[in-house]
Short mmCIF file of C-alpha atoms in Angstrom, two decimals:
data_model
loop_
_atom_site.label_atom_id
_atom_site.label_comp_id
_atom_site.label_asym_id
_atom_site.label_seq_id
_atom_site.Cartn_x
_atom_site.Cartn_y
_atom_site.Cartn_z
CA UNK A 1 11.46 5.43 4.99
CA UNK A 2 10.82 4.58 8.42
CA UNK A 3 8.99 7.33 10.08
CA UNK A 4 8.29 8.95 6.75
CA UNK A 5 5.11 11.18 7.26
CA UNK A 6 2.41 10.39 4.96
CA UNK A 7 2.68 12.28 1.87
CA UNK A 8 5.80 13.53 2.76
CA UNK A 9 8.43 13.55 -0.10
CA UNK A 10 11.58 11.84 0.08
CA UNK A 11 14.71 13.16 -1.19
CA UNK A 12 16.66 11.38 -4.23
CA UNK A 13 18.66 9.40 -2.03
CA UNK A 14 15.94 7.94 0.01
CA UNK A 15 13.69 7.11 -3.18
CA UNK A 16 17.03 5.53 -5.11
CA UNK A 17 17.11 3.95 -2.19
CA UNK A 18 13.64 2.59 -2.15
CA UNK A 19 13.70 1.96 -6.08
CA UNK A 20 16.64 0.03 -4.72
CA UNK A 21 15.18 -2.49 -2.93
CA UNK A 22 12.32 -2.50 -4.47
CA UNK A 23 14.29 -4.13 -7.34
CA UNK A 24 15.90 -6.78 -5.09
CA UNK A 25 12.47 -7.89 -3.64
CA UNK A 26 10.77 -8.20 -7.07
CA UNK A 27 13.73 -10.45 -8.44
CA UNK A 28 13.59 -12.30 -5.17
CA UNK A 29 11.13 -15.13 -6.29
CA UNK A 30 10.08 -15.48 -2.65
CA UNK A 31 7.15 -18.55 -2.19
CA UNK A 32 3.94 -16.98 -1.94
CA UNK A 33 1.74 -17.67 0.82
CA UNK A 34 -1.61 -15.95 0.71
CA UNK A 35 -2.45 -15.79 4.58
CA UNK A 36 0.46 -13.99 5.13
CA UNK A 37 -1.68 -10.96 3.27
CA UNK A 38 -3.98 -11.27 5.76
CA UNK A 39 -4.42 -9.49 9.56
CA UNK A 40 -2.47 -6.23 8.13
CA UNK A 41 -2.92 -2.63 8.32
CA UNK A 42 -0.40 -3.16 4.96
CA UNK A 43 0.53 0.67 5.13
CA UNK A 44 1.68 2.80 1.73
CA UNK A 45 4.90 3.90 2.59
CA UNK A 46 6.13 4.41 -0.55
CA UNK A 47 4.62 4.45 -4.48
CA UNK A 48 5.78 4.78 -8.00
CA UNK A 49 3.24 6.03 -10.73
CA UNK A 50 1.25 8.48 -10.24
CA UNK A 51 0.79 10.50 -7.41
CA UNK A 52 -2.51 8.20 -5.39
CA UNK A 53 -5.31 10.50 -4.02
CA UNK A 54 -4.94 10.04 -0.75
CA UNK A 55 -0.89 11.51 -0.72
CA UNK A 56 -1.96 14.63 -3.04
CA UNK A 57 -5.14 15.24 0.22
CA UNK A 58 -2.53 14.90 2.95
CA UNK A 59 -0.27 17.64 1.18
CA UNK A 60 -3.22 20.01 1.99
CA UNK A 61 -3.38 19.69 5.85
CA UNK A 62 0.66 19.45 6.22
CA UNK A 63 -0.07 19.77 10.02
CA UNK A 64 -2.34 16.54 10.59
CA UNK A 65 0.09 13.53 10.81
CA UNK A 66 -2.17 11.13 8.23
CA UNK A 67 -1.51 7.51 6.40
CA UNK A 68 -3.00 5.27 4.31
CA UNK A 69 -3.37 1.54 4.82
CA UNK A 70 -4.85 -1.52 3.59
CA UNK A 71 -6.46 -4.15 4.91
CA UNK A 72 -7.07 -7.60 3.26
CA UNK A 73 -9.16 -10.80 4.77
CA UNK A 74 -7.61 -13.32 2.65
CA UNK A 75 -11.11 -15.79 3.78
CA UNK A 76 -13.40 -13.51 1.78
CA UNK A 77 -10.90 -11.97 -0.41
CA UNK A 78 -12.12 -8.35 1.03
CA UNK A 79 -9.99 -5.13 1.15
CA UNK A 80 -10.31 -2.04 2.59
CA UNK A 81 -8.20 1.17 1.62
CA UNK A 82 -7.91 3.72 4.29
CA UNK A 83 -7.05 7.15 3.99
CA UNK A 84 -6.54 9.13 6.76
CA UNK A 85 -7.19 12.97 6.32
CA UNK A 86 -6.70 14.41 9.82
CA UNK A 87 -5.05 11.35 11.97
CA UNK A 88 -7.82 8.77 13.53
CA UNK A 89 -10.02 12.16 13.39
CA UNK A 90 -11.04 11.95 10.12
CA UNK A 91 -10.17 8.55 7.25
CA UNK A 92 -12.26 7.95 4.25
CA UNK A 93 -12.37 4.22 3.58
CA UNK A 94 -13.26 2.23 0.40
CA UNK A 95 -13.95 -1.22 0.78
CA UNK A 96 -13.85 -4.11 -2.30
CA UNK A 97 -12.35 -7.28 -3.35
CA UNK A 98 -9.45 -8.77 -5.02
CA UNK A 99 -8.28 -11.68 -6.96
CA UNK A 100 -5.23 -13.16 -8.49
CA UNK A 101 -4.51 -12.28 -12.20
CA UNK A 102 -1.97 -14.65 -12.19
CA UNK A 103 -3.37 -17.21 -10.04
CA UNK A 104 -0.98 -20.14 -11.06
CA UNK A 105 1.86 -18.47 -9.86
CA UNK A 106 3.39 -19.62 -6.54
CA UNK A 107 6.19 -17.61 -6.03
CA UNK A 108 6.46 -13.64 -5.60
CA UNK A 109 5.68 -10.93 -7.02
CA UNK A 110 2.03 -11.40 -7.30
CA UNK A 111 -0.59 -9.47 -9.40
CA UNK A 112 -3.87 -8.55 -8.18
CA UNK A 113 -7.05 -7.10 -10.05
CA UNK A 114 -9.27 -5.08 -6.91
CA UNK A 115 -12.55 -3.87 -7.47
CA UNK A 116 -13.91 -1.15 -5.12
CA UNK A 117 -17.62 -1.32 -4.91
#
């Protein structure tokens, strides 16, 4: 997915792929360390579900090369979703917080509730 344009669509074999390893890192039981969320952009490279907002508003400037990222201050406990619509010319941000739902869990994968205000 490397070098996948934002919004772009990726053919079967590069989202079987994806689903792929997706499915190795969620059965991975990796220890979770929360500062390691911190200091990102954490960019969406790839999503399952349906389509987010931002990917369906890149699909109408095709010519603008556009992402969305996150960024999380694990001190706070502060996001901030980024879309870009044209490049660094144009990004709508939404900013928030998030917490653990399952908070006693030390190992990945990890659930978060986020509430954009």
């Amino acid at each position: 997915i490397e070098g996948q344009r934002a919004g772009g669509d990726l053919s079967a074999e590069q989202r079987a792929r994806a689903d792929e390893l997706l499915t190795s890192l969620l059965s991975s039981s990796v220890r979770w360390d929360p500062a390691l969320l911190g200091g990102g952009p954490w960019r969406a490279c790839y999503t399952k579900g349906p389509e987010p907002k931002w990917k369906a508003l890149t699909k109408l400037l095709p010519i603008a090369k556009s992402r969305a990222y996150q960024d999380y201050d694990t001190t706070s406990q502060t996001v901030t979703n980024v879309g870009e619509v044209l490049g660094d010319a144009l990004k709508v941000r939404a900013f928030g917080s998030y917490e653990e739902v399952d908070g006693g869990e030390t190992s990945t994968p990890k659930d978060f509730k986020v509430t954009v205000t």
